[in-house]
Coordinates of C-alpha atoms (C1' of nucleotides) in Angstrom, one line a residue:
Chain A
X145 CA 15.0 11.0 -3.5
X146 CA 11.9 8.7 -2.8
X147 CA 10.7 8.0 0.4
X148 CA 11.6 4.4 0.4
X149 CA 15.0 6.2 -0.7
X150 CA 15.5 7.8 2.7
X151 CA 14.2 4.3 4.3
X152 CA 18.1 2.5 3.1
X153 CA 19.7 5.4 3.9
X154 CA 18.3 5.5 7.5
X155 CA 19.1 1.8 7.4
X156 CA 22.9 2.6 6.5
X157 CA 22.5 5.3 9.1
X158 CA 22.6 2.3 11.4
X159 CA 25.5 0.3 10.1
X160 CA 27.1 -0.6 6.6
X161 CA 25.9 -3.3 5.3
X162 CA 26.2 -5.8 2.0
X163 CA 23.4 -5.2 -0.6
X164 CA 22.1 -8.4 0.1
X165 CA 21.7 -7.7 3.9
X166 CA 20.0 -4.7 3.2
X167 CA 17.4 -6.6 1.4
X168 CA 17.1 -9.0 4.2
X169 CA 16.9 -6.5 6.6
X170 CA 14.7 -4.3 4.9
X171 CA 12.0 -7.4 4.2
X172 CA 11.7 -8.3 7.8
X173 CA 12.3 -5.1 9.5
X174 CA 10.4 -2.6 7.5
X175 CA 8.2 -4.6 6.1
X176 CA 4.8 -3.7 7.7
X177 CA 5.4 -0.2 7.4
X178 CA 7.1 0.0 4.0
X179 CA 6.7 -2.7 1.9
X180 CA 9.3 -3.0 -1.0
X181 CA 10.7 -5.3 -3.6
X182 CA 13.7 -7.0 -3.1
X183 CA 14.4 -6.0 -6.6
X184 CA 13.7 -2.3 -5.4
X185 CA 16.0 -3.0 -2.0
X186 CA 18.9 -3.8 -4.3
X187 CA 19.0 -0.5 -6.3
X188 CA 18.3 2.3 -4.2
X189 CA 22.0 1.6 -2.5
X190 CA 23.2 2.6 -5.7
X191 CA 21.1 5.5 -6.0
X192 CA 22.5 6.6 -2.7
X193 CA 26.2 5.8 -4.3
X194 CA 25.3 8.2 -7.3
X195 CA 24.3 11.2 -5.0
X196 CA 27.2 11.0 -2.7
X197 CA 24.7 9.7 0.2
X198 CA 26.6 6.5 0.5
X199 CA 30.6 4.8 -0.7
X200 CA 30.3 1.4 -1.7
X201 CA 33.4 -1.2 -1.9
X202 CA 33.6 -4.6 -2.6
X203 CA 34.3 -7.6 -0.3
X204 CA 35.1 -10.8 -1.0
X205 CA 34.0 -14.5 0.1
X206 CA 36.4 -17.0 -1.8
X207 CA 34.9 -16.2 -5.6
X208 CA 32.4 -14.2 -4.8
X209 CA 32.3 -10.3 -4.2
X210 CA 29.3 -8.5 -2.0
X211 CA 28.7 -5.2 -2.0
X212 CA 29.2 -3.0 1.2
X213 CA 27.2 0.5 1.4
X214 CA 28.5 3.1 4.0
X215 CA 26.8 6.1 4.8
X216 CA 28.6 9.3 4.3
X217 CA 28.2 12.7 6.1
X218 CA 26.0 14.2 3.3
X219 CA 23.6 11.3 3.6
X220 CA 23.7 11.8 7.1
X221 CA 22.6 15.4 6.2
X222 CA 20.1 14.2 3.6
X223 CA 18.7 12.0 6.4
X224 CA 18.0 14.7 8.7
X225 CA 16.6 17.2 6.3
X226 CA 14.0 14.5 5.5
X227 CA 12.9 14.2 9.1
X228 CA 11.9 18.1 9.0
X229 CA 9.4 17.2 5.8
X230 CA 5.8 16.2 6.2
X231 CA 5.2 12.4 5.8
X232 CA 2.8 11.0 3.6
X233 CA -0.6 10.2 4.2
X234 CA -0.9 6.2 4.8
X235 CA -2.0 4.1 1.8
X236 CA -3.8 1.2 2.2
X237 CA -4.5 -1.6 -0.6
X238 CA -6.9 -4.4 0.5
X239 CA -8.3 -6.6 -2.4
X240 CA -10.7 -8.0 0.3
X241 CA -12.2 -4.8 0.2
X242 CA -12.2 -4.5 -3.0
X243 CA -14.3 -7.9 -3.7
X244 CA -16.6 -7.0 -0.4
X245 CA -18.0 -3.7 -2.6
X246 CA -18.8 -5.8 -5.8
X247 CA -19.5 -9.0 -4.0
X248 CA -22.8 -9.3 -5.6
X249 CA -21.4 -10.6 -8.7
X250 CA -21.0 -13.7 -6.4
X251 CA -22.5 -15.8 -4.2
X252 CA -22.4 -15.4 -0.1
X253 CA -20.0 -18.5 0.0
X254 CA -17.7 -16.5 -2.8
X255 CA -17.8 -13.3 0.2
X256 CA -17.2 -15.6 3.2
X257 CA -14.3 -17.0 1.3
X258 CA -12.7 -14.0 0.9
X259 CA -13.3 -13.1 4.5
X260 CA -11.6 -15.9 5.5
X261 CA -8.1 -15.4 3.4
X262 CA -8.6 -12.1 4.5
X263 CA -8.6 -13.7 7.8
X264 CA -5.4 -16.0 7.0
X265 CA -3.8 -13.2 5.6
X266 CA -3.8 -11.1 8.9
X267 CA -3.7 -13.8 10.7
X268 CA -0.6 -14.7 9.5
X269 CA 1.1 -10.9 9.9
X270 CA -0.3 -10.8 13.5
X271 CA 1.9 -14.2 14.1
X272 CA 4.9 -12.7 12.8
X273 CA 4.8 -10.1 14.7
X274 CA 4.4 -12.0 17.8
X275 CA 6.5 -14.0 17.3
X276 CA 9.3 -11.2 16.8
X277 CA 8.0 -9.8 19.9
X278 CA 9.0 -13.0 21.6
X279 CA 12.4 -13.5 19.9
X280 CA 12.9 -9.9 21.6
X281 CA 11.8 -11.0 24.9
X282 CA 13.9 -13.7 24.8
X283 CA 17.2 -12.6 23.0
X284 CA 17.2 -9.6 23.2
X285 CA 16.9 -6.6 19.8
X286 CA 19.4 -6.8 17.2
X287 CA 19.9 -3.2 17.8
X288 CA 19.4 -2.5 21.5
X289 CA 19.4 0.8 22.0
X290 CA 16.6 0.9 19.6
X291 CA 14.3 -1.6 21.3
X292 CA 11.6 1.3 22.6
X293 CA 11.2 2.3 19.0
X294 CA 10.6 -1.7 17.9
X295 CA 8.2 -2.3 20.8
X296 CA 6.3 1.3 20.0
X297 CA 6.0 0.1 16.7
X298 CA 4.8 -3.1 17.4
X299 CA 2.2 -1.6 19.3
X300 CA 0.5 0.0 16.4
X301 CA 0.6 -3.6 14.1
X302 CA -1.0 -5.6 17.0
X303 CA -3.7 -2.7 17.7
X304 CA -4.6 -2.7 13.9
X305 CA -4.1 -5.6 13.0
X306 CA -6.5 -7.2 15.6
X307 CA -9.3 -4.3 14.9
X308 CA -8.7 -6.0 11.5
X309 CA -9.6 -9.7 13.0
X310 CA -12.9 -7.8 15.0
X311 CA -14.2 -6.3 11.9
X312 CA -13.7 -10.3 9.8
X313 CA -15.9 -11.5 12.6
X314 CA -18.3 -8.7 13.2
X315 CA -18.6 -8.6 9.1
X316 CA -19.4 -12.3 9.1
X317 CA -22.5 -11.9 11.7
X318 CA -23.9 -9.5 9.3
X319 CA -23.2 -11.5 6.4
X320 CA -25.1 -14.5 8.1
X321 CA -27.8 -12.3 7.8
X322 CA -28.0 -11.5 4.4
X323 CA -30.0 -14.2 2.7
X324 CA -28.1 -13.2 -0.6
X325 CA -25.4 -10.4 -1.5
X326 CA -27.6 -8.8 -4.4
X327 CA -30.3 -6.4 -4.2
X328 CA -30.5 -6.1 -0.7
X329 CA -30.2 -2.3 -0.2
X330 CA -31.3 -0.2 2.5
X331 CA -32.4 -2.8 4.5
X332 CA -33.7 -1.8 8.3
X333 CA -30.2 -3.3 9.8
X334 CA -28.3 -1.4 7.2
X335 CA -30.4 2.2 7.9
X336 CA -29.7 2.0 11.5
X337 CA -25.9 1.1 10.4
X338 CA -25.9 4.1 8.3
X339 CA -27.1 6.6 10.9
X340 CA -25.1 5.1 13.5
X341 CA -22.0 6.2 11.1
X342 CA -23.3 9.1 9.7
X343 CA -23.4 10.4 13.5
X344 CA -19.8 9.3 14.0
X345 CA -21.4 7.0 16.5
X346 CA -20.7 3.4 15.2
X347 CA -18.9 1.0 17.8
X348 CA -18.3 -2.7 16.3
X349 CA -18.6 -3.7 20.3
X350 CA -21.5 -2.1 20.7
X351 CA -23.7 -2.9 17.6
X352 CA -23.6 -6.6 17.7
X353 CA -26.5 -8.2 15.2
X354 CA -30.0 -6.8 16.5
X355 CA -31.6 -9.8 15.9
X356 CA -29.3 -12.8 16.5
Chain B
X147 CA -5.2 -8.3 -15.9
X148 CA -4.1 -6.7 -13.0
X149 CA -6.6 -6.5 -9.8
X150 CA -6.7 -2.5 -11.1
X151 CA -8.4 -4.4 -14.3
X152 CA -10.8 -5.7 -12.5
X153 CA -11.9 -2.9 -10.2
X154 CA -12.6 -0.8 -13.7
X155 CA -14.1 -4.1 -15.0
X156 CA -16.4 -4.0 -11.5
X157 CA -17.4 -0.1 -12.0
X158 CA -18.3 -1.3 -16.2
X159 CA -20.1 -4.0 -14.7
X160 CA -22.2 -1.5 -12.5
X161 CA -23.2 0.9 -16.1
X162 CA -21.3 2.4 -19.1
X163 CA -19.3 5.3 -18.1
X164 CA -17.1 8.0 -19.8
X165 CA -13.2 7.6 -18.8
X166 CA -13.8 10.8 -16.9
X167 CA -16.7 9.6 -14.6
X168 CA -14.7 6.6 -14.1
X169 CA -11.7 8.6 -12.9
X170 CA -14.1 10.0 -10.6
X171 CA -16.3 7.6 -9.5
X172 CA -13.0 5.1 -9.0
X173 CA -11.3 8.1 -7.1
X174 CA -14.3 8.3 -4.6
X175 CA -15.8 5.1 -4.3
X176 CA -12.3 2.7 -4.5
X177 CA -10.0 5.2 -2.8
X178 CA -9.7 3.4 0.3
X179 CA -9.9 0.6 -0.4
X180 CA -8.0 0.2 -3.7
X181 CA -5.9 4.0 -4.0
X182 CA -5.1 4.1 -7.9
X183 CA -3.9 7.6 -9.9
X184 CA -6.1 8.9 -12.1
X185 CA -3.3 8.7 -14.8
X186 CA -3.7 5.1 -14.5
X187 CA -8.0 5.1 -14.5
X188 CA -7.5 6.8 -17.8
X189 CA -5.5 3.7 -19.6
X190 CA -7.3 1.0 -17.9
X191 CA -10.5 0.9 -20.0
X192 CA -8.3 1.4 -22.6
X193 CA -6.9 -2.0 -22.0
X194 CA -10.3 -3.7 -21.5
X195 CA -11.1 -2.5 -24.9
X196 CA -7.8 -4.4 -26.6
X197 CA -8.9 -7.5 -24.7
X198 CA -12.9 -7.4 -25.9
X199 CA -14.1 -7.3 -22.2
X200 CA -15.5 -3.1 -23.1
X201 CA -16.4 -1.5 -26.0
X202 CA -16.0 2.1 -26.5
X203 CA -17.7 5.0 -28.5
X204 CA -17.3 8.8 -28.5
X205 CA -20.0 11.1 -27.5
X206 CA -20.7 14.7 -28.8
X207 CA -20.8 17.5 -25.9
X208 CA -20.4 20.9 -28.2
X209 CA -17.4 20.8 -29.8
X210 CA -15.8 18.1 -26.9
X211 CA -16.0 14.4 -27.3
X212 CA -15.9 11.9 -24.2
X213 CA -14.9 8.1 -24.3
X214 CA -17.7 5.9 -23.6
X215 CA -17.0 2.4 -22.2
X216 CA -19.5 -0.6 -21.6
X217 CA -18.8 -4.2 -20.5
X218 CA -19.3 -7.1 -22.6
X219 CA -20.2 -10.5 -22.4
X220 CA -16.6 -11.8 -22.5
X221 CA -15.5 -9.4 -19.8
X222 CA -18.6 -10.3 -17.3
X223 CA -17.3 -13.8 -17.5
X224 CA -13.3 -12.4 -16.7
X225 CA -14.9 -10.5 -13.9
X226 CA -16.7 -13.9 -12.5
X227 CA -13.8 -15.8 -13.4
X228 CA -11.9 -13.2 -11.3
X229 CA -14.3 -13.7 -8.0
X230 CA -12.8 -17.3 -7.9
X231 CA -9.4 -16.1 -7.1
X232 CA -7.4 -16.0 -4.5
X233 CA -7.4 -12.1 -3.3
X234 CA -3.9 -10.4 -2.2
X235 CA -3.0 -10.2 0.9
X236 CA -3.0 -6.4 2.5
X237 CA -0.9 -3.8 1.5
X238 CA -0.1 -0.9 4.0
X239 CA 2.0 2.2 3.9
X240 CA 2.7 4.4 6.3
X241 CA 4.8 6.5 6.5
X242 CA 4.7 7.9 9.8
X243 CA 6.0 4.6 11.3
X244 CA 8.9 4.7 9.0
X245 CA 9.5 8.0 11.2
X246 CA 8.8 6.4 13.8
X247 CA 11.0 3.0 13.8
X248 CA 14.2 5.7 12.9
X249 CA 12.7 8.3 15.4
X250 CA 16.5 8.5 17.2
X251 CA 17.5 10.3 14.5
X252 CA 15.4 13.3 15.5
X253 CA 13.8 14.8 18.5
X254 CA 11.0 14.1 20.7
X255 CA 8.9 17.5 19.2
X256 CA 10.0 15.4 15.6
X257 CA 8.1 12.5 16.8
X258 CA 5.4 14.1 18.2
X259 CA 5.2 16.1 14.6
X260 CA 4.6 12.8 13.2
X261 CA 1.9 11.4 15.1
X262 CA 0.2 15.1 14.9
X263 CA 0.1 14.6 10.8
X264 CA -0.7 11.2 10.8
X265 CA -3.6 12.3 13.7
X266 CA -4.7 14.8 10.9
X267 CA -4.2 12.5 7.9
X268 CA -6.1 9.6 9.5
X269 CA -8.9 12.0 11.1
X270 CA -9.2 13.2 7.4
X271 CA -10.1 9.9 5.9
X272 CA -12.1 9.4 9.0
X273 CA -14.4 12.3 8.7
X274 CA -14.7 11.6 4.7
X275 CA -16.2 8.3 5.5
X276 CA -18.6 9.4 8.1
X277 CA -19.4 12.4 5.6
X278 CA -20.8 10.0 3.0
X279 CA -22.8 7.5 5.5
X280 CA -24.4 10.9 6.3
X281 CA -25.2 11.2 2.5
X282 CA -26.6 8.3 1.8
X283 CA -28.6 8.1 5.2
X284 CA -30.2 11.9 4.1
X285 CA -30.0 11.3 -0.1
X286 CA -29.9 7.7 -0.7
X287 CA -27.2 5.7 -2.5
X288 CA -25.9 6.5 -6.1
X289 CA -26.8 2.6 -6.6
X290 CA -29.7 1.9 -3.8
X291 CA -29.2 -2.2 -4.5
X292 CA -25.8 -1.8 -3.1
X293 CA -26.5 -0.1 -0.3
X294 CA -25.6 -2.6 2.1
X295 CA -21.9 -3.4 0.6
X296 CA -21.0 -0.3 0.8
X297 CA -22.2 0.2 4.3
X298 CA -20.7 -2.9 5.2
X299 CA -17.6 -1.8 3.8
X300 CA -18.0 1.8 5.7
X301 CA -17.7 -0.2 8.7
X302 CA -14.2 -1.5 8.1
X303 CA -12.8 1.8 7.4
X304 CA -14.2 3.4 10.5
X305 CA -13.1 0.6 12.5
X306 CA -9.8 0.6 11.5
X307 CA -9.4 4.3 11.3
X308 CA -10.7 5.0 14.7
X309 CA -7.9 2.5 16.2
X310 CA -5.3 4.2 14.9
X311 CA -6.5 7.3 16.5
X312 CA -6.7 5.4 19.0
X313 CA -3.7 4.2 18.9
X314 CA -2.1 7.8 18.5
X315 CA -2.9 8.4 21.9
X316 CA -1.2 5.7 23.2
X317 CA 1.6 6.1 21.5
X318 CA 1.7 10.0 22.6
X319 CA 1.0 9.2 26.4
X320 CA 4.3 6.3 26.2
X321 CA 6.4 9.0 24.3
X322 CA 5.7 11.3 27.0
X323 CA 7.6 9.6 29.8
X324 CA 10.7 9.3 27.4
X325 CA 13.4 11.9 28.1
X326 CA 15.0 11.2 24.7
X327 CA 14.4 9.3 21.6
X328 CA 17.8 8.0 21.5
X329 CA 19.3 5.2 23.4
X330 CA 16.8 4.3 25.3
X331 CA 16.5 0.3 24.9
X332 CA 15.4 -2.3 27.0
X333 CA 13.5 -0.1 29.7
X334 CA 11.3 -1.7 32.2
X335 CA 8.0 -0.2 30.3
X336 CA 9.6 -1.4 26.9
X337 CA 10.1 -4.8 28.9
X338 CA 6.4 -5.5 29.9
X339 CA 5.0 -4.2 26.2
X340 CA 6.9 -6.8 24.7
X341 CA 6.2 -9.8 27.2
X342 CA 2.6 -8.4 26.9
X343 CA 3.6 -8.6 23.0
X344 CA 5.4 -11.6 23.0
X345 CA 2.6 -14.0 24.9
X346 CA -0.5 -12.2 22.4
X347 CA -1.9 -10.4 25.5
X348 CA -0.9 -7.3 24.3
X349 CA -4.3 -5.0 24.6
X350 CA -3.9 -0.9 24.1
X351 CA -7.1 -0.2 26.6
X352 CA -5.5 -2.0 29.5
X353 CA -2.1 -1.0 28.2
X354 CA -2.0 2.6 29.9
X355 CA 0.9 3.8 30.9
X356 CA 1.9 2.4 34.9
X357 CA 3.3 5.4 35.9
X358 CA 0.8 8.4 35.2
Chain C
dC264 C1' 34.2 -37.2 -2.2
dC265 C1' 30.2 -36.4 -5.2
dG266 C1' 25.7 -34.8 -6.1
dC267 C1' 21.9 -32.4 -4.1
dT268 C1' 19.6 -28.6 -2.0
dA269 C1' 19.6 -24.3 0.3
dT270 C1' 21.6 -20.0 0.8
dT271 C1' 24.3 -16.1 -0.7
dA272 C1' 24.6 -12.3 -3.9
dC273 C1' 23.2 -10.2 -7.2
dT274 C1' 21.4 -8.3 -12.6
dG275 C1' 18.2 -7.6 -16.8
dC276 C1' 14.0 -6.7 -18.5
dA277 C1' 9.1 -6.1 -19.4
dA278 C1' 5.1 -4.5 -17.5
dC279 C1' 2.7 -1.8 -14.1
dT280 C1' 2.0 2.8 -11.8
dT281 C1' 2.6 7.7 -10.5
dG282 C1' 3.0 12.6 -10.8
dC283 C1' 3.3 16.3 -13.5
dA284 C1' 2.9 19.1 -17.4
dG285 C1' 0.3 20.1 -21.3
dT286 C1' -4.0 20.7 -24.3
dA287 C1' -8.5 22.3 -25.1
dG288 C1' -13.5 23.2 -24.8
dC289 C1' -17.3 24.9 -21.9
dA290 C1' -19.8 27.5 -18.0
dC291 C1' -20.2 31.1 -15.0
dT292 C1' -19.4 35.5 -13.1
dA293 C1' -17.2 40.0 -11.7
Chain D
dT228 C1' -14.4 40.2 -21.7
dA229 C1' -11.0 38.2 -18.9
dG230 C1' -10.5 35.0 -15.3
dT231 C1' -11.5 30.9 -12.7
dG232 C1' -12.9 26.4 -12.4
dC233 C1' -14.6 22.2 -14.3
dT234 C1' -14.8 18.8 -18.1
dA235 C1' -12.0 15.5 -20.6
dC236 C1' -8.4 13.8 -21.6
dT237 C1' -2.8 12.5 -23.4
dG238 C1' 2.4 12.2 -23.3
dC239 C1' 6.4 11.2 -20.8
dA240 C1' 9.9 10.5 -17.4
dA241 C1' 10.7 8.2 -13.3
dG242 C1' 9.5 4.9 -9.7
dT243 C1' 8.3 0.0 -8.8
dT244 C1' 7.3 -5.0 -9.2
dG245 C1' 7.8 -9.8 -10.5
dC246 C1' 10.1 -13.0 -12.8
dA247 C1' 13.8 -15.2 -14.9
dG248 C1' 18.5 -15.9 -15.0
dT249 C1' 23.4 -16.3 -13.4
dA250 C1' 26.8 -18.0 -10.4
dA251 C1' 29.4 -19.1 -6.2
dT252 C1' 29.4 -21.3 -1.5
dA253 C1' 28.0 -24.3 2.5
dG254 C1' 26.2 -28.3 4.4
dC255 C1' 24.6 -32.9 4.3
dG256 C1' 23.5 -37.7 2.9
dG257 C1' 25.1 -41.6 0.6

DNA sequence: CCGCTATTACTGCAACTTGCAGTAGCACTA
DNA sequence: TAGTGCTACTGCAAGTTGCAGTAATAGCGG
């Protein structure tokens, strides 16, 4: 059992649903804290199925069957054991990050340009997330007695996810400086950086460009 | 070519290195910003190889032999072909708010269990960061012309990570006036976080709890 | 009422990735 | 000299992704 195991069956725990629901579900609901395939989505039900976590049946529409996942007492069990583990530390991929480190193989426009789909990229996440916010606001969860966790939740993506937007803009003011991304090294600006985060003292509001 | 590819392609760029200091150096220096197994940092130069953008020869320690890769021509122009990309949008995991959207299946002391390992997790990768901007403030950098990318870089990661602390706290002091985790819903609190959500004027340091 | 598009509802498969076990030499030390 | 830890990998099963493919239904314009 894999963790994004557990996530379907904590999804079931909620309701049965069809496989393709679950998918659905799983993509907009779960999506910024577990991000999985829709291919993946589609067989872990299964998995569940072939470990007694979960019955399936099918139902039909005219021609065409679905197929409904229930959750079953030893899931239920399962579920509960797994809340007792220790989670996993976070894992964070960001290709941004990846072409910041070895940006001087380009030029400063190549680095600004990934700044700013790094920027459209979050950007676009923060939306969403507002905009669920307000479909909340105004019509209420889909789940209501679970509206404290969704909020709580949503919390923690606006938070980061804006710290995210103040580090683009911050990182572009120091970039303006650089007159180009090779061979700059330990420039005076990036020493007084480096002690600054060495002490555990570095602040993005507080070390705004010295020389703007 | 997968973006791993390319970060190998990036550290080949940089100097020719056994697989073994690659593992390393790609475990240290990418981890957080591109987490890949070591398994996998093994095979990748491996691949490079196939494709003509490294070479490799074996070197003599004793009686042990170690895989030596270098770039080559072909694969610097892959790797600036590569900068004129589009880069991936984000990728985040975290497990603890997995816990945390399905936190009515447990118990408040569950919840609070989960924000205590992600405190430690998060603090972890914290501390690392501001462990190395000590090194290279007291012993230079490994490459001194890059100095300033990877400080740059350091800046994200402390950003980011000391907002989720940040937000850790929050989340503890709103947990604190629940009674349950279960069936709360709509509360009055859970209301004004998401019209505060909802309208994008959600802020967590003038989101403190009203009723301390 | 017919063709078109969008949505529903999946499955197969190759390629990518991880975690773990296993192999083996070398360096240091109790 | 046996044990521990580091160097330096490889094999393999299982997890995961992206893409292509299949097929039925619903709604809409003409």
């Amino acid at each position: 059992m894999t963790t994004s195991s557990y996530a379907v069956l904590a999804l079931l725990d909620l309701r049965a649903w069809t496989g393709y629901e679950l998918t659905n579900q799983a993509q907009r609901s779960l999506r910024y804290a577990w991000p999985k395939s829709e291919r993946l989505l589609y067989s872990e039900p299964k998995k569940l199925v072939a470990r007694g976590y979960a019955t399936t049946h099918k139902e039909q529409t005219g021609n065409r069957t679905s197929n409904v996942y229930e959750i079953t007492e030893a899931g239920r069990e399962a579920l509960a054991a797994w809340t007792r583990t220790r989670t996993h530390a976070p894992r964070i991929e960001v290709e941004a990050l990846l072409r910041l480190l070895f940006a001087d193989h380009g030029s400063i426009e190549d680095l600004q340009r990934v700044l700013d789909e790094l920027e459209a990229d979050i950007g676009e996440q923060h939306d969403s997330v507002v905009e669920l916010m307000a479909s909340y606001f105004d019509s209420g969860h889909p789940f209501p007695d679970r509206t404290h966790l969704s909020v709580l939740f949503a919390t923690f993506q606006i938070e980061t996810l804006q710290s995210i937007l103040r580090w683009i803009e911050f990182a572009r003011s120091e970039i303006d400086q650089w007159p180009t991304t090779k061979d700059l090294g330990m420039t005076e600006r990036t020493e007084a950086l480096t002690r600054l985060l060495g002490e555990g003292q570095f602040d993005l509001n507080r070390a705004q460009p010295a020389d703007d």
